[in-house]
Coordinates of C-alpha atoms and ligand atoms in Angstrom, one line a residue:
X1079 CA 35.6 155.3 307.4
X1080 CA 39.3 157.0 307.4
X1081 CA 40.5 153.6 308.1
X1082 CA 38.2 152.3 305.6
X1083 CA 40.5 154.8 303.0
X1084 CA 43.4 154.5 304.3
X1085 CA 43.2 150.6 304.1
X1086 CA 42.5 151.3 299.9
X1087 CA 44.9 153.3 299.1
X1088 CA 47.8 151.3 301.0
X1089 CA 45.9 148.6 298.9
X1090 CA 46.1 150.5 295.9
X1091 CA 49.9 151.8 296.4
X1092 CA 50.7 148.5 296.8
X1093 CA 48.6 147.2 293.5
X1094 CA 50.2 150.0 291.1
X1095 CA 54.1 149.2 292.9
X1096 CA 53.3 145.5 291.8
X1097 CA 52.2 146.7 288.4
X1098 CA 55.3 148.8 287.8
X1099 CA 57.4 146.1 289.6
X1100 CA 55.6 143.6 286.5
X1101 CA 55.7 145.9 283.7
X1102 CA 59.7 146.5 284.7
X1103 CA 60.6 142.7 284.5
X1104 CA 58.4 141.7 281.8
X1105 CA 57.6 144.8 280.2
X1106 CA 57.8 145.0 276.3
X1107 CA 61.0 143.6 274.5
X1108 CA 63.0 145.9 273.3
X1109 CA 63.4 145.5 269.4
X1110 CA 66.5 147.3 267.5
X1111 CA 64.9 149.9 265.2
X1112 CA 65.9 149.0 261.6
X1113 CA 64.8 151.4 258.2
X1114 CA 62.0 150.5 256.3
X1115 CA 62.0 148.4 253.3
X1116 CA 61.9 149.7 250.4
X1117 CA 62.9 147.3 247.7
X1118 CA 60.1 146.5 245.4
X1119 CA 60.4 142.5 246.6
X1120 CA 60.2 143.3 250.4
X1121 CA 57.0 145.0 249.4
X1122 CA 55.5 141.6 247.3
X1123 CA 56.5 139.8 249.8
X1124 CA 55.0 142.0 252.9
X1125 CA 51.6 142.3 250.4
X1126 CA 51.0 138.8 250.1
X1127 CA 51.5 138.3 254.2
X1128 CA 49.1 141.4 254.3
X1129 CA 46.7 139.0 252.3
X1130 CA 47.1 136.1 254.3
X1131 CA 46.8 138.3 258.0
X1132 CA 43.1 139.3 256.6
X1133 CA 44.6 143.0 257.4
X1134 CA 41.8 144.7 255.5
X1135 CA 38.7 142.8 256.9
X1136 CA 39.2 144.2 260.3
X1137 CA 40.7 147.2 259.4
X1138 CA 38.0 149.0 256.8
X1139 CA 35.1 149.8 257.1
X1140 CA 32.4 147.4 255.3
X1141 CA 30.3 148.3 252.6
X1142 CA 32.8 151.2 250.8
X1143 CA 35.1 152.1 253.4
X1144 CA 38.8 153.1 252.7
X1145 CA 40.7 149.8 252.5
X1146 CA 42.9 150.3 255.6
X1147 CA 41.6 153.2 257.0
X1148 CA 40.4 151.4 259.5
X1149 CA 36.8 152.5 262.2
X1150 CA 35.3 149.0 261.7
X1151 CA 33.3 148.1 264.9
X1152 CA 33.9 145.2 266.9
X1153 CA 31.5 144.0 270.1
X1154 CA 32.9 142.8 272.7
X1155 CA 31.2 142.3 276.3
X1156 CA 33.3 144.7 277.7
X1157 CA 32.0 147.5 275.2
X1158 CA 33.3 148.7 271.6
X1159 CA 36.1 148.8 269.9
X1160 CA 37.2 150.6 266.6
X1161 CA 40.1 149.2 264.3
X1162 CA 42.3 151.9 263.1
X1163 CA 44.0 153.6 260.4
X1164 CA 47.1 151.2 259.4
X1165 CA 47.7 153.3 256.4
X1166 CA 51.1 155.6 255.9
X1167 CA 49.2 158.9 256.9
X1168 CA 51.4 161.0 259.5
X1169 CA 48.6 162.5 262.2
X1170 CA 46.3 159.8 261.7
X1171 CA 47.7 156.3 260.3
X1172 CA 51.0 154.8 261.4
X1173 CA 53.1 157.1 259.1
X1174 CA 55.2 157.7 262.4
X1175 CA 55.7 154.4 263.2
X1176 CA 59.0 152.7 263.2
X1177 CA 59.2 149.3 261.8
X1178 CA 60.3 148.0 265.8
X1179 CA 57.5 150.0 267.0
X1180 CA 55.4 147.9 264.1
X1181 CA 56.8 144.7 265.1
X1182 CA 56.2 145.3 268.8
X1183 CA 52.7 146.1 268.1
X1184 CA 51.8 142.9 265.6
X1185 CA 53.9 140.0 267.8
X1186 CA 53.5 141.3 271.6
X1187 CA 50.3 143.5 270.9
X1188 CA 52.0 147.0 272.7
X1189 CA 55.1 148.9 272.5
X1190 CA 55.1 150.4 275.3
X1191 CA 53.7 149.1 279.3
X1192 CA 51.1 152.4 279.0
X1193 CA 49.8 151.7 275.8
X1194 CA 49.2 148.3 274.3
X1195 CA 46.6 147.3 272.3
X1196 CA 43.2 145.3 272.9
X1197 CA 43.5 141.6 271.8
X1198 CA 40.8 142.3 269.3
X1199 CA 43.8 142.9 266.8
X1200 CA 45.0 139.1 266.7
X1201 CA 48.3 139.6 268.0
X1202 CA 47.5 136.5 270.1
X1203 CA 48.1 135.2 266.7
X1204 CA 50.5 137.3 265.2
X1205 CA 53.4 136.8 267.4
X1206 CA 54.3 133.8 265.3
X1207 CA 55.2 136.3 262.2
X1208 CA 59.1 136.7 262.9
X1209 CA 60.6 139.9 262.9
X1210 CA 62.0 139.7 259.2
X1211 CA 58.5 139.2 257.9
X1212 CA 57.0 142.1 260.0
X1213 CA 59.4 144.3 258.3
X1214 CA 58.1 143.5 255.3
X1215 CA 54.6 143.6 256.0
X1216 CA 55.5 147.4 257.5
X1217 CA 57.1 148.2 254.0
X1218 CA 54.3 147.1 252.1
X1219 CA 51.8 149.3 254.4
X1220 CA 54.1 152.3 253.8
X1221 CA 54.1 151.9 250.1
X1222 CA 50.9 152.6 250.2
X1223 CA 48.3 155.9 249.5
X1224 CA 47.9 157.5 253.2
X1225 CA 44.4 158.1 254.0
X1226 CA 43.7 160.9 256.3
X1227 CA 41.1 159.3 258.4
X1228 CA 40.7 160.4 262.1
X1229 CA 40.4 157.2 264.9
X1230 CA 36.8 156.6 266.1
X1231 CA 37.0 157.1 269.8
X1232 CA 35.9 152.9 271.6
X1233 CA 33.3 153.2 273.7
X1234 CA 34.7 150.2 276.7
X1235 CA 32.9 150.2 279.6
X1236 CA 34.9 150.9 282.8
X1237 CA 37.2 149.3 283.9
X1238 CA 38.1 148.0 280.7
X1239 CA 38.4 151.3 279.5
X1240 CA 41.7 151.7 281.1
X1241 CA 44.5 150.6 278.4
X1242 CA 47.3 149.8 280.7
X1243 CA 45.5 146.8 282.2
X1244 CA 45.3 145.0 278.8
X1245 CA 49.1 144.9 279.6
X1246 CA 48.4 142.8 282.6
X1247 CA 46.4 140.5 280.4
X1248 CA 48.8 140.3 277.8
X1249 CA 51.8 138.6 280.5
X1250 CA 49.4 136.4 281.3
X1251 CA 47.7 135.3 278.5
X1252 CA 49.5 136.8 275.0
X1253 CA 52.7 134.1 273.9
X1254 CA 55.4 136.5 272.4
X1255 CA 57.3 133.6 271.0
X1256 CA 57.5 133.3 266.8
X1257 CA 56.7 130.2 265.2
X1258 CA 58.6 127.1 265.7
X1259 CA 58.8 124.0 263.1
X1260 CA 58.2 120.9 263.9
X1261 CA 61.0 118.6 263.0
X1262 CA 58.9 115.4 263.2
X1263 CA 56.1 116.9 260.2
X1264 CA 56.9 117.6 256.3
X1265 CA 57.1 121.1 255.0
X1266 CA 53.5 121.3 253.8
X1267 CA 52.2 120.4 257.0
X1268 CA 54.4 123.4 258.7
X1269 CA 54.0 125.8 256.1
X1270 CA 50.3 125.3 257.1
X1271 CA 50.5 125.3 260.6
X1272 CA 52.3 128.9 260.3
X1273 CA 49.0 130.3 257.9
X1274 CA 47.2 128.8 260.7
X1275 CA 48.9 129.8 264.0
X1276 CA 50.1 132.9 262.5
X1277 CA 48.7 135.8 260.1
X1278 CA 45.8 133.1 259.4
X1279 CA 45.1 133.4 263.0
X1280 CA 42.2 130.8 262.4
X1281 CA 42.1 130.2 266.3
X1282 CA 40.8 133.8 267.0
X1283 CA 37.2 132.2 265.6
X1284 CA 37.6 128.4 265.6
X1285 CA 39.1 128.0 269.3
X1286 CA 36.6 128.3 272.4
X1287 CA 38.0 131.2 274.9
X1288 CA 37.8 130.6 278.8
X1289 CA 36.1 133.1 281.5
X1290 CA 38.9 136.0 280.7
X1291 CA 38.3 135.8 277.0
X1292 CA 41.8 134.0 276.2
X1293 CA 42.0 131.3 273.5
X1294 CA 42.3 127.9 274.9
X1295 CA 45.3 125.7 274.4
X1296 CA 46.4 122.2 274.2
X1297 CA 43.9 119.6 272.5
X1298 CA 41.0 122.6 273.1
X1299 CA 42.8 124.4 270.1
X1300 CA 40.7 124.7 267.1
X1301 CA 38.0 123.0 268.6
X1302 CA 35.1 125.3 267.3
X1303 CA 33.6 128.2 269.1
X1304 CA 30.5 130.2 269.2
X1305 CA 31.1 133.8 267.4
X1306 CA 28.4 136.1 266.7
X1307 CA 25.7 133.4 267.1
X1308 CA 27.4 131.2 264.7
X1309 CA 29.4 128.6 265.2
X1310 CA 33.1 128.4 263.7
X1311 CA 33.3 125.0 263.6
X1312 CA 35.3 122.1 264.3
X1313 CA 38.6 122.0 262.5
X1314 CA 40.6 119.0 263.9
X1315 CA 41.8 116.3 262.2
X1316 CA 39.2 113.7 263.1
X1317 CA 36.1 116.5 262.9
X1318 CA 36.8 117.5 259.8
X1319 CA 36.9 114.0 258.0
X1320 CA 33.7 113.1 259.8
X1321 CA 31.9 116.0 258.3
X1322 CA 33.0 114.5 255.0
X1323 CA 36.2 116.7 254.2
X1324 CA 39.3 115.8 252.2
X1325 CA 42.5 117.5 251.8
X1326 CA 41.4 118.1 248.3
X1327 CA 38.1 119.3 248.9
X1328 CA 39.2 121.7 251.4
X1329 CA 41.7 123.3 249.4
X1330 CA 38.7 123.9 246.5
X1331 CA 37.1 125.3 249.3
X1332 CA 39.4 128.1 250.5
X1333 CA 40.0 128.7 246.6
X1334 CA 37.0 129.4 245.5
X1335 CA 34.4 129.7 248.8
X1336 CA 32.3 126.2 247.2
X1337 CA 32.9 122.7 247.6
X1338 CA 31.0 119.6 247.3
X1339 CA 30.9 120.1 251.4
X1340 CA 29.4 123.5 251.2
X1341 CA 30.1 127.2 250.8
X1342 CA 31.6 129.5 252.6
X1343 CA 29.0 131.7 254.5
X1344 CA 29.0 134.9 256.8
X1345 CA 32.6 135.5 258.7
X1346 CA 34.2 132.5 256.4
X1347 CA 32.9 133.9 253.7
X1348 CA 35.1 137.1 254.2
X1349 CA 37.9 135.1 255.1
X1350 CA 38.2 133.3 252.0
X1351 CA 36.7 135.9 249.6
X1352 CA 39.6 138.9 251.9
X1353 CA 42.6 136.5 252.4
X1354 CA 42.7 133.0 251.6
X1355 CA 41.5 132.9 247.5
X1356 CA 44.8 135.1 247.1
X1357 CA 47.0 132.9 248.3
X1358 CA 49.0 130.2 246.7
X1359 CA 47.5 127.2 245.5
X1360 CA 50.3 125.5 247.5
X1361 CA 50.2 127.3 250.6
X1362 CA 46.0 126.6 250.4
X1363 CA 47.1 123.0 250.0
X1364 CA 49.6 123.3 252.8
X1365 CA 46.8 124.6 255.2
X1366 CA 44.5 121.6 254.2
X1367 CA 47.8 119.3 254.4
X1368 CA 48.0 120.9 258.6
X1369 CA 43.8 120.7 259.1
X1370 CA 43.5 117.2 258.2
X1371 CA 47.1 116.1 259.7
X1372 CA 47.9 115.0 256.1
X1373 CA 45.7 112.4 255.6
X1374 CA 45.7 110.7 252.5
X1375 CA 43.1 112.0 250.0
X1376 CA 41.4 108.3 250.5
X1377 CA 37.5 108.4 250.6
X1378 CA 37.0 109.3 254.5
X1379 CA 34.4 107.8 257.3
X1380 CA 32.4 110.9 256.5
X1381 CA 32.1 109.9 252.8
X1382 CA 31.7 106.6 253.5
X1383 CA 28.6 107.4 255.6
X1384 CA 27.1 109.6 253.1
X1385 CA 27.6 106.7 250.1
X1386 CA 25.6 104.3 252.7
X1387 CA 23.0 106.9 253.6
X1388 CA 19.3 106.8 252.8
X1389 CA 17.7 104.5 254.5
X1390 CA 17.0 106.2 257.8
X1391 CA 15.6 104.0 260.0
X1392 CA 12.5 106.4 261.2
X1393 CA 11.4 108.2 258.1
X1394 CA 10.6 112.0 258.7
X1395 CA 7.3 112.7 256.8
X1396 CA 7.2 116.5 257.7
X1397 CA 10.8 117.1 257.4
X1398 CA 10.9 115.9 254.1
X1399 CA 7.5 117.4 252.8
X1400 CA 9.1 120.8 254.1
X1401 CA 12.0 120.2 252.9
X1402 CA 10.6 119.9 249.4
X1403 CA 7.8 122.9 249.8
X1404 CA 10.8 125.8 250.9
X1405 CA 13.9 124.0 249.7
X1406 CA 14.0 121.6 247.2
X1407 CA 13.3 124.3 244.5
X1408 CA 17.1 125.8 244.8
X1409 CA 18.8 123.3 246.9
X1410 CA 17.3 120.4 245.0
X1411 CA 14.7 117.8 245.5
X1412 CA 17.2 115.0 246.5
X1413 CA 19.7 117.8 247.8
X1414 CA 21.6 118.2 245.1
X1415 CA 22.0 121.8 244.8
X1416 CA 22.8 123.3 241.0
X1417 CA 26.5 123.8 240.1
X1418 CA 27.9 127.8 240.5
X1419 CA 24.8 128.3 242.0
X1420 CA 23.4 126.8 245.0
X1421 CA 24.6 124.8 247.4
X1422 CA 25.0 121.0 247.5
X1423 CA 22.8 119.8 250.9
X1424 CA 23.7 116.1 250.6
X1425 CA 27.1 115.5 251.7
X1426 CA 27.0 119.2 253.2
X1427 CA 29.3 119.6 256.1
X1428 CA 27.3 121.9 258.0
X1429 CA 24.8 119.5 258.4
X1430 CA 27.1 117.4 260.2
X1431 CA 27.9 119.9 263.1
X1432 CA 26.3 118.0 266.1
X1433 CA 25.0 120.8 267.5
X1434 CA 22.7 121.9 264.9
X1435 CA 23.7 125.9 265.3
X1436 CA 24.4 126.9 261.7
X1437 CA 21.7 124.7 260.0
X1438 CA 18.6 126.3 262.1
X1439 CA 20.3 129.8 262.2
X1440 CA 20.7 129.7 258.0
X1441 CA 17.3 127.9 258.1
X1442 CA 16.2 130.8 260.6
X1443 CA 17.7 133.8 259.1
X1444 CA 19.1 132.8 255.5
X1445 CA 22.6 134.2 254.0
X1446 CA 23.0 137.2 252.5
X1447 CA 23.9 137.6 248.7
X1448 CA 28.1 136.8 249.2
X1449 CA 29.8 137.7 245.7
X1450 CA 33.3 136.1 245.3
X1451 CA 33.9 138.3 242.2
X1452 CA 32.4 139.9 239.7
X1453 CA 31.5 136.9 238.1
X1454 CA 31.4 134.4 240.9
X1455 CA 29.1 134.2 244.1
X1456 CA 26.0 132.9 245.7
X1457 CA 22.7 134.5 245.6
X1458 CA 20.8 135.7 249.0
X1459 CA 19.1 132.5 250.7
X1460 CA 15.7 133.6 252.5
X1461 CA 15.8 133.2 256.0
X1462 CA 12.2 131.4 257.3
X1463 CA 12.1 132.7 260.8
X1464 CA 8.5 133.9 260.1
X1465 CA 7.2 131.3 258.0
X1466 CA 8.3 128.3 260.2
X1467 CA 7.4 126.9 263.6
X1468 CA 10.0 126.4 265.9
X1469 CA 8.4 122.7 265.7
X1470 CA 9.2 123.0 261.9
X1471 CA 12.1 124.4 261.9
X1472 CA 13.4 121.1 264.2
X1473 CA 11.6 118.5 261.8
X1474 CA 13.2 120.1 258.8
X1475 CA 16.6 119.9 260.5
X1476 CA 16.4 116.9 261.4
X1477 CA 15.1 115.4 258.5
X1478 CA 18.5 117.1 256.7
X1479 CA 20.7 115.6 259.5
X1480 CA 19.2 112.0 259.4
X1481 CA 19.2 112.2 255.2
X1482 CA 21.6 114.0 253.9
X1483 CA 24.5 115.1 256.5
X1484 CA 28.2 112.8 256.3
X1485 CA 27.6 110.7 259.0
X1486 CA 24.2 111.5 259.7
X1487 CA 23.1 108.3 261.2
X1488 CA 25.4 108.9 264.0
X1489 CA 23.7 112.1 264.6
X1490 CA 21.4 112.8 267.4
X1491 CA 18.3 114.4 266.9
X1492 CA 17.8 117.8 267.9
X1493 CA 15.0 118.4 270.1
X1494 CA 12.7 122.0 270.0
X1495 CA 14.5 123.0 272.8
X1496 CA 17.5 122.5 271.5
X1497 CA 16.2 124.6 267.9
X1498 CA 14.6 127.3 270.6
X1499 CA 17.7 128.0 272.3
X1500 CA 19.3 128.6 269.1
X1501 CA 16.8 131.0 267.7
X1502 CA 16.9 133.1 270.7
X1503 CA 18.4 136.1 269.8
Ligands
LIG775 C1 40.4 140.5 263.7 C2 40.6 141.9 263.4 C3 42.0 142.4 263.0 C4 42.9 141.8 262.1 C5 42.7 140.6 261.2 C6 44.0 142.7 262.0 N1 43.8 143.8 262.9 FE1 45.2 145.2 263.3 N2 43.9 146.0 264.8 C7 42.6 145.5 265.0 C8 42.0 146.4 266.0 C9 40.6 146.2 266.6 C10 43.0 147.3 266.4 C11 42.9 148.4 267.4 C12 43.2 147.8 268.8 C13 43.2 148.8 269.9 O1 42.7 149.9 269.7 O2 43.7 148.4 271.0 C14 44.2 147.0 265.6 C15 45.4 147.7 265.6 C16 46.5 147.5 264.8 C17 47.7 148.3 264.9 C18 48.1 149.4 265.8 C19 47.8 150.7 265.2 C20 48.2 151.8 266.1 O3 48.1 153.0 265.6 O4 48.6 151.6 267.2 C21 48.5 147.8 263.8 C22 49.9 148.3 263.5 C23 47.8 146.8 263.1 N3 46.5 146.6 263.8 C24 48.2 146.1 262.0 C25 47.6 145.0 261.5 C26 48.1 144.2 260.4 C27 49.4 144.5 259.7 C28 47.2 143.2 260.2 C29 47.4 142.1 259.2 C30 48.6 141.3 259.3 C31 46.1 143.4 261.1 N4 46.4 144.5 261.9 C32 45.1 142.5 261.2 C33 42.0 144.5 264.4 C34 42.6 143.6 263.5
LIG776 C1 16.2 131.1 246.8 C2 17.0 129.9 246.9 C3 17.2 129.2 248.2 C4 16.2 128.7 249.0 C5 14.7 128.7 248.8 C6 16.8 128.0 250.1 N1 18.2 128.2 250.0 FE1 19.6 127.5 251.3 N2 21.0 128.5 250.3 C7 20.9 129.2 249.1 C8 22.1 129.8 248.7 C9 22.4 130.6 247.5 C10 23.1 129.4 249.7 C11 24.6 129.7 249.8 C12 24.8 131.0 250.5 C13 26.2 131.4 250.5 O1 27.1 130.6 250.7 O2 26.5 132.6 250.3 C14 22.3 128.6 250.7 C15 22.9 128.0 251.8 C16 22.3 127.1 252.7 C17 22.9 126.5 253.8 C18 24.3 126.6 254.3 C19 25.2 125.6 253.7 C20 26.1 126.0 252.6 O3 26.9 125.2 252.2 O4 26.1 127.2 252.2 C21 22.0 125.7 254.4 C22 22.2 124.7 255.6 C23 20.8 125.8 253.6 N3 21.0 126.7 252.6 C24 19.6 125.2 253.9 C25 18.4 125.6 253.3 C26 17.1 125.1 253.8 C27 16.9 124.0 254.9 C28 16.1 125.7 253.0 C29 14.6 125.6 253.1 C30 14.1 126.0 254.4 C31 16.8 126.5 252.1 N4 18.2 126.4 252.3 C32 16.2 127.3 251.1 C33 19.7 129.3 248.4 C34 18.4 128.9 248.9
LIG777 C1 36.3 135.8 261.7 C2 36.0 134.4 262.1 C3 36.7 133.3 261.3 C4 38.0 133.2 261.0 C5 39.1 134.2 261.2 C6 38.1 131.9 260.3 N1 36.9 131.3 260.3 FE1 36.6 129.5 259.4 N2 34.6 129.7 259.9 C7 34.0 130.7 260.6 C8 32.6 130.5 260.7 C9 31.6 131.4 261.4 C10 32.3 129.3 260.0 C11 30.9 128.7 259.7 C12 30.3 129.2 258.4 C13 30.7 128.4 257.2 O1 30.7 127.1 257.3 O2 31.0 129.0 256.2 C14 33.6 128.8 259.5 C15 33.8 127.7 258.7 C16 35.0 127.2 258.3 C17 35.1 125.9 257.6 C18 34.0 125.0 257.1 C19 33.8 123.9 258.0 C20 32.6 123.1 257.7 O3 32.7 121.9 258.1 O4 31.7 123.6 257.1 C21 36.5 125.7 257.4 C22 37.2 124.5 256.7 C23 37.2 126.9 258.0 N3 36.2 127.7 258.5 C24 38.6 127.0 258.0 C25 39.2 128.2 258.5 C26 40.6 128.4 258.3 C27 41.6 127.5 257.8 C28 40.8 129.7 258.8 C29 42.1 130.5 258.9 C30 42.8 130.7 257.7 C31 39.5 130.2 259.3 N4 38.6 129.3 259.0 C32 39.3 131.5 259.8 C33 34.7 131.8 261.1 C34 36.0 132.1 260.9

């Protein structure tokens, strides 16, 4: 038993030697402190980064919460986690903070080896904002009102409860290096790999994680990933013009939240209603420009597949005769959907997904009302988990897969085991 003990804590010495030994050689950059900015451009300039980092979705509470204030919730399987209070206030917000200290924080996700932060703030991400454009960003937070509003305490389960381990995870898995041009692509295409990479941090939802909750590289990158039971899809080149997307189209989309491909729903709908509707028309077209690799704006496979659609070779009697009994009324009887208000289901990319997730989960659970503006929105969708069979629910999908989705010939059917597993809570 003493042995036993003894055997741990020479382990353990040795563990927390290493650690320090680690944290020594690769601890946090040092950053020279510079003062804040204060000139009314710097500000603009740091405001519209703000916009396009999504800052306020994460960190304010939905539903009437201080913008900035922070205490939104976020699940993780290790526990929960709170955002905090990013605005100027001195006890509670980051009135204290020095624009290194901010840097340090948004591109290597800690300033100091004891205290760095968990990788739900996107700093995986945000290490391609350079150091002049943090110091913006942190004089545009300044400027603003401080809101005295205490941190809610996370509740992490042990041992991820213990901060300085994060650091450990961040040297292994957290790049600290800003973004780098490509010399071989135009302007448009690296303005919009930046948005992407960077404050856009797109990956954080639309790139599958491996078994230590890191975003996967190389040709994995984008890919599409299951988050919150939903499925950010697909975003690569080749995916995205087989679901029927154009550079065009795709810009519309992150303008306005509607496209002939669909609206934006759930998580994208904040992301384009929160951060990309206020940007730039160009840098919207520079981010379609990056997603679809520049393609020319000629129609695509998708399109093509949806202009030779309609005669599916095995007709689907109950799909369609559900289909026109729950759906037809607002989505149309042939699909079209009405303009401003509802939907478009032929030609909709999210029929397209081969996996099926989002059409049976919608089909299963509907959409919330989602208003753009005070003017422009969707209406709530019903969700039919009580009125449908499971057995439904897959004829009706795949009768909109077969008929209306881009590409939908090439799509397998999905079986009711398939539909099960994605209604499972
Ligand atoms: C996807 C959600 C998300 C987004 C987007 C996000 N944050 Fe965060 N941020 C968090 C969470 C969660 C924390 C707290 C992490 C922790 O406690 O370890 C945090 C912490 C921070 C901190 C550290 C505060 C402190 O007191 O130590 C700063 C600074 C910060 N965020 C700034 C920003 C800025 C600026 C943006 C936009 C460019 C941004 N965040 C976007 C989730 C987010
Ligand atoms: C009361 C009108 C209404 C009915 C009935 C309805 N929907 Fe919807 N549906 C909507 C609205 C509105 C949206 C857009 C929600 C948003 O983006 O906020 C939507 C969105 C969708 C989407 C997501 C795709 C997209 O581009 O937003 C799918 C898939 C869908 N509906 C399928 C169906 C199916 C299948 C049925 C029948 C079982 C159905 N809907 C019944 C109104 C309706
Ligand atoms: C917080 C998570 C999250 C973030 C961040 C996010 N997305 Fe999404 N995205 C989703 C989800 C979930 C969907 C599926 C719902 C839908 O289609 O509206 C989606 C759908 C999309 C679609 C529609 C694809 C299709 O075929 O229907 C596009 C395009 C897209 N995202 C692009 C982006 C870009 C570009 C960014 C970064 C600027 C981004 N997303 C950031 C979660 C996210």
């Amino acid at each position: 038993m003493a042995r036993l003990l003894g055997v741990l804590v020479g382990l353990g010495i040795i563990g927390i030697t290493a650690y320090g030994l680690f944290a020594w050689l690769w601890g946090v950059p040092s950053v020279a402190d510079r003062p804040t900015l204060t000139d009314p451009k710097a500000i603009a300039e740091g405001k519209y980064l703000a916009a396009a980092g999504d800052c306020v979705s994460c960190h304010t509470v939905e539903d009437g919460g201080q913008r900035f204030a922070g205490g939104r919730p976020f699940d993780t399987p290790f526990g929960r986690l709170y955002s905090t209070n990013i605005t100027p206030d001195a006890t509670t917000g980051i009135g204290g903070m020095t624009s290194a200290e901010f840097y340090q924080l948004i591109a290597y996700g800690a300033d100091s080896v004891w205290d760095p932060l968990y990788p739900a703030m996107p700093y995986t991400s945000f290490h391609n904002i350079d150091r002049d454009q943090s110091d913006r960003l942190h004089a545009y937070f300044m400027s603003l009102e401080p809101v005295a509003q205490p941190a809610t305490p996370n509740a992490l389960t042990f041992p991820f409860s213990i901060r300085p381990l994060m650091f450990g995870w961040n040297l292994l898995f957290a790049s600290r290096a800003p973004f780098e041009a490509r010399p071989d692509k135009d302007d448009a295409w690296n303005r919009g790999a930046f948005l992407v990479q960077g404050p856009g941090h797109c990956g954080e939802c639309h790139t599958p994680r491996n078994l230590l909750g890191a975003m996967e590289g190389g040709e994995a990158a984008l890919s599409g990933a299951v988050i919150g039971g939903m499925e950010a899809p697909d975003l690569r080149p080749q995916a995205l013009a087989a679901r029927g997307w154009t550079r065009a189209d795709l810009a519309t989309y992150f303008e306005t939240g509607a496209s002939p491909q669909g609206s934006a729903f759930g998580e994208m709908f904040l992301a384009v209603k929160n951060s990309l509707r206020l940007l730039s028309h160009d840098d919207r077209v520079a981010i379609a420009s990056y997603l679809m690799d520049t393609t020319a704006d000629a129609p695509t496979k998708g399109q093509k597949a949806v202009a030779a659609m309609g005669d599916a070779a095995h007709p689907n009697k109950e799909g369609q005769s559900l289909y026109l009994t729950h759906c037809g009324l607002c989505h149309g009887p042939q699909g079209q959907g009405m303009a401003n208000t509802m939907p478009a289901l032929k030609g909709n990319a999210t029929l397209a997904q081969p996996d099926g997730r989002n059409l049976v989960q919608v089909i299963a659970d509907g959409v919330k009302p989602e208003a753009m503006s005070q003017t422009a929105g969707y209406g709530p969708m019903p969700g039919y988990r009580d009125r449908l069979d499971t057995q439904q629910i897959t004829d009706l999908a795949n009768y909109l897969r077969a008929d209306f989705a881009p590409g939908g010939a090439a799509l397998p059917p999905l079986t009711a085991d398939q539909v099960q597993q994605i209604l499972q809570p």
